[in-house]
Amino acid sequence: MRWLTALILLAIFLFPTGAAAELSESQAKQMVSEYLQGSIKHGDTYEDISWSKLVKHPHGGAYDYSIRHKYRFVHSYDDKGAATHGVCDQVFHLDYEGNVIGGETLKPDTRHPGKTRWRP
């Protein structure tokens, strides 16, 4: 009987149940930064301004995590080489592995300039 108990315990440790590890805030920031550097036209000019806390959505749905990010980048260069800068404030949605699966751009509230409606 002891060998059966030992075999069951060994099987539990060798074959995990498949529960996903929690995504850390630093991992989420890294994944979003890499995503932006690859998707912005001049990705090497990407510069982060601020981050919100990582929000976990416990009931699943289309995505598992959200994080708000404000960043600066060069949108384009004119004929003389002068840069046109852009600033973006977005909420990014990530799956349980940390892959960016979507995002939405936040626009300032017209009633309260400088503030947006999304709260972490």
XYZ file of N, CA and C in Angstrom:
360
model
N 0.820 -1.196 0.000
C 0.000 0.000 0.000
C 0.866 1.262 0.000
N 2.027 1.189 0.687
C 2.908 2.341 0.706
C 3.430 2.672 -0.689
N 3.726 1.641 -1.469
C 4.241 1.881 -2.819
C 3.197 2.565 -3.687
N 1.905 2.300 -3.470
C 0.832 2.944 -4.229
C 0.746 4.425 -3.872
N 0.850 4.719 -2.584
C 0.839 6.110 -2.136
C 2.048 6.853 -2.699
N 3.211 6.222 -2.657
C 4.425 6.840 -3.195
C 4.306 7.066 -4.695
N 3.707 6.117 -5.397
C 3.518 6.244 -6.840
C 2.572 7.392 -7.178
N 1.511 7.530 -6.405
C 0.556 8.626 -6.642
C 1.215 9.980 -6.389
N 1.960 10.097 -5.298
C 2.661 11.349 -5.004
C 3.698 11.671 -6.068
N 4.408 10.673 -6.542
C 5.386 10.872 -7.600
C 4.716 11.354 -8.884
N 3.576 10.775 -9.212
C 2.844 11.182 -10.412
C 2.360 12.620 -10.306
N 1.942 13.027 -9.110
C 1.477 14.405 -8.919
C 2.615 15.390 -9.145
N 3.801 15.079 -8.654
C 4.927 15.987 -8.815
C 5.524 15.957 -10.218
N 5.492 14.821 -10.870
C 6.061 14.727 -12.217
C 5.132 15.278 -13.287
N 3.841 15.160 -13.100
C 2.863 15.624 -14.081
C 1.972 16.672 -13.437
N 2.383 17.952 -13.499
C 1.588 18.998 -12.866
C 0.195 19.089 -13.494
N -0.696 19.722 -12.768
C -2.094 19.789 -13.185
C -2.323 20.747 -14.350
N -1.339 21.523 -14.717
C -1.499 22.440 -15.841
C -1.960 23.817 -15.420
N -1.989 24.105 -14.140
C -2.391 25.431 -13.681
C -1.351 26.449 -14.149
N -1.818 27.531 -14.701
C -0.918 28.552 -15.231
C -0.286 29.346 -14.097
N 0.975 29.679 -14.268
C 1.660 30.511 -13.280
C 1.140 31.937 -13.390
N 1.171 32.634 -12.291
C 0.717 34.021 -12.279
C 1.682 34.892 -13.081
N 1.142 35.824 -13.812
C 1.936 36.775 -14.582
C 2.330 37.914 -13.645
N 3.612 38.238 -13.582
C 4.052 39.332 -12.718
C 3.935 40.661 -13.465
N 3.926 41.728 -12.694
C 3.808 43.060 -13.278
C 5.011 43.378 -14.163
N 6.203 42.966 -13.749
C 7.402 43.235 -14.552
C 7.370 42.451 -15.868
N 6.848 41.230 -15.836
C 6.717 40.455 -17.077
C 5.724 41.121 -18.028
N 4.618 41.604 -17.492
C 3.619 42.275 -18.327
C 4.193 43.531 -18.962
N 4.945 44.316 -18.185
C 5.556 45.536 -18.717
C 6.542 45.200 -19.832
N 7.322 44.148 -19.640
C 8.288 43.746 -20.653
C 7.582 43.306 -21.936
N 6.508 42.534 -21.794
C 5.773 42.051 -22.974
C 5.143 43.212 -23.743
N 4.549 44.175 -23.031
C 3.938 45.334 -23.686
C 5.021 46.184 -24.357
N 6.147 46.392 -23.698
C 7.247 47.172 -24.286
C 7.768 46.524 -25.566
N 7.968 45.216 -25.532
C 8.422 44.507 -26.735
C 7.388 44.592 -27.851
N 6.122 44.481 -27.490
C 5.042 44.587 -28.476
C 5.053 45.964 -29.144
N 5.208 47.012 -28.340
C 5.205 48.369 -28.886
C 6.434 48.630 -29.756
N 7.595 48.180 -29.320
C 8.803 48.394 -30.109
C 8.716 47.699 -31.457
N 7.977 46.616 -31.529
C 7.803 45.913 -32.796
C 6.684 46.456 -33.656
N 5.742 47.189 -33.058
C 4.582 47.640 -33.830
C 4.602 49.130 -34.173
N 5.393 49.927 -33.461
C 5.509 51.350 -33.784
C 6.438 51.499 -34.985
N 6.120 52.448 -35.860
C 6.905 52.636 -37.077
C 8.386 52.871 -36.763
N 8.667 53.725 -35.806
C 10.048 53.982 -35.374
C 10.183 53.433 -33.955
N 10.214 52.107 -33.840
C 10.202 51.434 -32.541
C 11.372 51.765 -31.639
N 12.490 52.156 -32.225
C 13.662 52.480 -31.410
C 13.490 53.793 -30.654
N 12.455 54.590 -30.986
C 12.221 55.864 -30.309
C 11.213 55.741 -29.165
N 10.710 54.537 -28.936
C 9.740 54.299 -27.865
C 10.346 54.644 -26.502
N 9.564 55.358 -25.685
C 10.016 55.745 -24.343
C 8.818 55.702 -23.400
N 8.924 54.933 -22.334
C 7.780 54.837 -21.428
C 7.710 56.048 -20.508
N 6.462 56.435 -20.175
C 6.215 57.567 -19.280
C 5.667 57.058 -17.954
N 4.593 56.254 -18.015
C 4.000 55.746 -16.771
C 3.275 54.432 -17.014
N 3.098 53.682 -15.923
C 2.400 52.402 -15.939
C 1.392 52.371 -14.801
N 0.314 51.638 -14.987
C -0.608 51.376 -13.884
C -0.233 50.036 -13.263
N -0.971 49.644 -12.256
C -0.795 48.306 -11.695
C -1.399 47.294 -12.659
N -0.899 46.086 -12.619
C -1.438 44.998 -13.429
C -2.750 44.539 -12.799
N -3.806 44.488 -13.604
C -5.124 44.083 -13.114
C -5.429 42.692 -13.632
N -5.729 41.780 -12.720
C -6.090 40.409 -13.089
C -7.606 40.305 -13.143
N -8.117 39.688 -14.195
C -9.552 39.479 -14.355
C -9.856 38.033 -13.960
N -10.377 37.810 -12.747
C -10.516 36.449 -12.233
C -11.569 35.596 -12.938
N -12.488 36.211 -13.614
C -13.569 35.444 -14.237
C -13.301 35.124 -15.702
N -12.068 35.316 -16.133
C -11.713 34.967 -17.510
C -12.298 35.949 -18.502
N -12.877 35.425 -19.538
C -13.400 36.274 -20.599
C -12.436 36.306 -21.760
N -12.428 37.399 -22.479
C -11.582 37.515 -23.660
C -10.109 37.683 -23.299
N -9.812 38.197 -22.113
C -8.432 38.380 -21.695
C -8.328 38.172 -20.190
N -7.108 37.920 -19.716
C -6.879 37.609 -18.308
C -6.315 38.775 -17.501
N -5.557 39.656 -18.152
C -4.911 40.769 -17.470
C -5.059 42.048 -18.282
N -4.982 43.189 -17.582
C -4.958 44.502 -18.226
C -3.925 45.369 -17.523
N -3.293 46.234 -18.307
C -2.346 47.196 -17.739
C -2.419 48.471 -18.583
N -2.417 49.598 -17.901
C -2.471 50.893 -18.591
C -1.050 51.416 -18.745
N -0.783 51.995 -19.909
C 0.570 52.468 -20.204
C 0.512 53.757 -20.998
N 1.293 54.732 -20.555
C 1.438 55.995 -21.275
C 2.869 56.045 -21.785
N 3.035 56.349 -23.071
C 4.369 56.329 -23.654
C 4.527 57.400 -24.722
N 5.791 57.679 -25.041
C 6.150 58.697 -26.031
C 6.896 57.997 -27.162
N 6.732 58.505 -28.379
C 7.420 57.923 -29.530
C 7.515 58.968 -30.635
N 8.364 58.698 -31.620
C 8.459 59.567 -32.799
C 7.493 59.030 -33.839
N 6.563 59.875 -34.223
C 5.546 59.472 -35.193
C 6.109 59.483 -36.608
N 6.821 60.563 -36.944
C 7.402 60.662 -38.286
C 8.491 61.728 -38.296
N 9.200 61.795 -39.413
C 10.223 62.804 -39.631
C 9.853 63.601 -40.869
N 10.084 64.922 -40.834
C 9.788 65.734 -42.014
C 10.987 65.732 -42.965
N 10.911 66.529 -44.030
C 11.971 66.562 -45.042
C 13.316 67.016 -44.487
N 13.293 67.842 -43.442
C 14.528 68.356 -42.866
C 15.065 67.458 -41.756
N 14.348 66.389 -41.438
C 14.796 65.456 -40.402
C 14.268 65.754 -39.015
N 13.390 66.756 -38.907
C 12.821 67.075 -37.595
C 11.748 66.043 -37.244
N 11.743 65.636 -36.003
C 10.824 64.584 -35.551
C 9.487 65.162 -35.101
N 8.424 64.426 -35.413
C 7.093 64.729 -34.900
C 6.809 63.693 -33.818
N 6.727 64.173 -32.581
C 6.542 63.265 -31.450
C 5.071 63.015 -31.179
N 4.782 61.844 -30.644
C 3.431 61.499 -30.239
C 3.441 60.948 -28.827
N 2.348 61.148 -28.119
C 2.166 60.583 -26.786
C 0.873 59.796 -26.811
N 0.915 58.595 -26.299
C -0.253 57.717 -26.332
C -0.544 57.205 -24.932
N -1.816 57.088 -24.603
C -2.269 56.537 -23.327
C -3.198 55.376 -23.672
N -2.767 54.144 -23.386
C -3.520 52.965 -23.799
C -3.651 51.950 -22.672
N -4.699 51.142 -22.769
C -4.869 49.982 -21.899
C -4.609 48.760 -22.770
N -3.671 47.909 -22.333
C -3.341 46.700 -23.068
C -3.927 45.494 -22.362
N -4.430 44.555 -23.143
C -5.013 43.328 -22.616
C -4.070 42.173 -22.944
N -3.815 41.324 -21.944
C -2.886 40.211 -22.096
C -3.569 38.902 -21.733
N -3.115 37.826 -22.364
C -3.642 36.506 -22.004
C -2.835 35.937 -20.839
N -3.130 34.710 -20.440
C -2.484 34.123 -19.266
C -0.992 33.877 -19.457
N -0.513 33.837 -20.706
C 0.914 33.657 -20.979
C 1.662 34.980 -21.084
N 0.930 36.091 -21.074
C 1.551 37.404 -21.180
C 1.558 37.973 -22.584
N 0.949 37.298 -23.533
C 0.890 37.803 -24.903
C -0.119 38.951 -24.996
N 0.274 40.021 -25.671
C -0.639 41.145 -25.869
C -1.671 40.725 -26.908
N -2.948 40.766 -26.535
C -4.002 40.337 -27.454
C -4.921 41.477 -27.864
N -4.657 42.665 -27.364
C -5.484 43.805 -27.758
C -5.158 45.020 -26.924
N -5.789 46.107 -27.285
C -5.586 47.341 -26.546
C -6.590 48.379 -26.983
N -6.696 49.402 -26.183
C -7.591 50.498 -26.527
C -6.940 51.809 -26.128
N -7.101 52.809 -26.975
C -6.546 54.124 -26.717
C -7.529 54.911 -25.872
N -7.019 55.533 -24.831
C -7.858 56.343 -23.951
C -7.820 57.791 -24.414
N -8.958 58.411 -24.428
C -9.050 59.818 -24.814
C -9.404 60.628 -23.582
N -8.856 61.841 -23.467
C -9.159 62.660 -22.296
C -10.650 62.949 -22.183
N -11.122 63.005 -20.964
C -12.512 63.334 -20.683
C -12.714 64.820 -20.972
N -13.691 65.172 -21.782
C -13.906 66.574 -22.152
C -14.403 67.407 -20.969
N -15.060 66.759 -20.013
C -15.543 67.492 -18.839
C -14.424 67.776 -17.855
N -13.414 66.922 -17.822
C -12.286 67.082 -16.913
C -10.997 66.887 -17.705
N -10.517 67.931 -18.371
C -9.309 67.785 -19.198
C -8.139 67.228 -18.398
N -7.397 66.344 -19.030
C -6.237 65.742 -18.390
C -6.551 64.471 -17.639
N -7.828 64.113 -17.530
C -8.200 62.890 -16.826
C -8.890 61.939 -17.791
N -8.730 60.667 -17.547
C -9.400 59.648 -18.354
C -10.286 58.818 -17.448
N -11.222 58.093 -18.040
C -12.203 57.369 -17.261
C -11.729 56.025 -16.730
N -10.664 55.454 -17.306
C -10.228 54.124 -16.890
C -9.463 54.208 -15.588
N -9.783 53.334 -14.647
C -9.073 53.279 -13.368
C -8.624 51.842 -13.136
N -7.369 51.649 -12.701
C -6.888 50.297 -12.445
C -7.522 49.678 -11.210
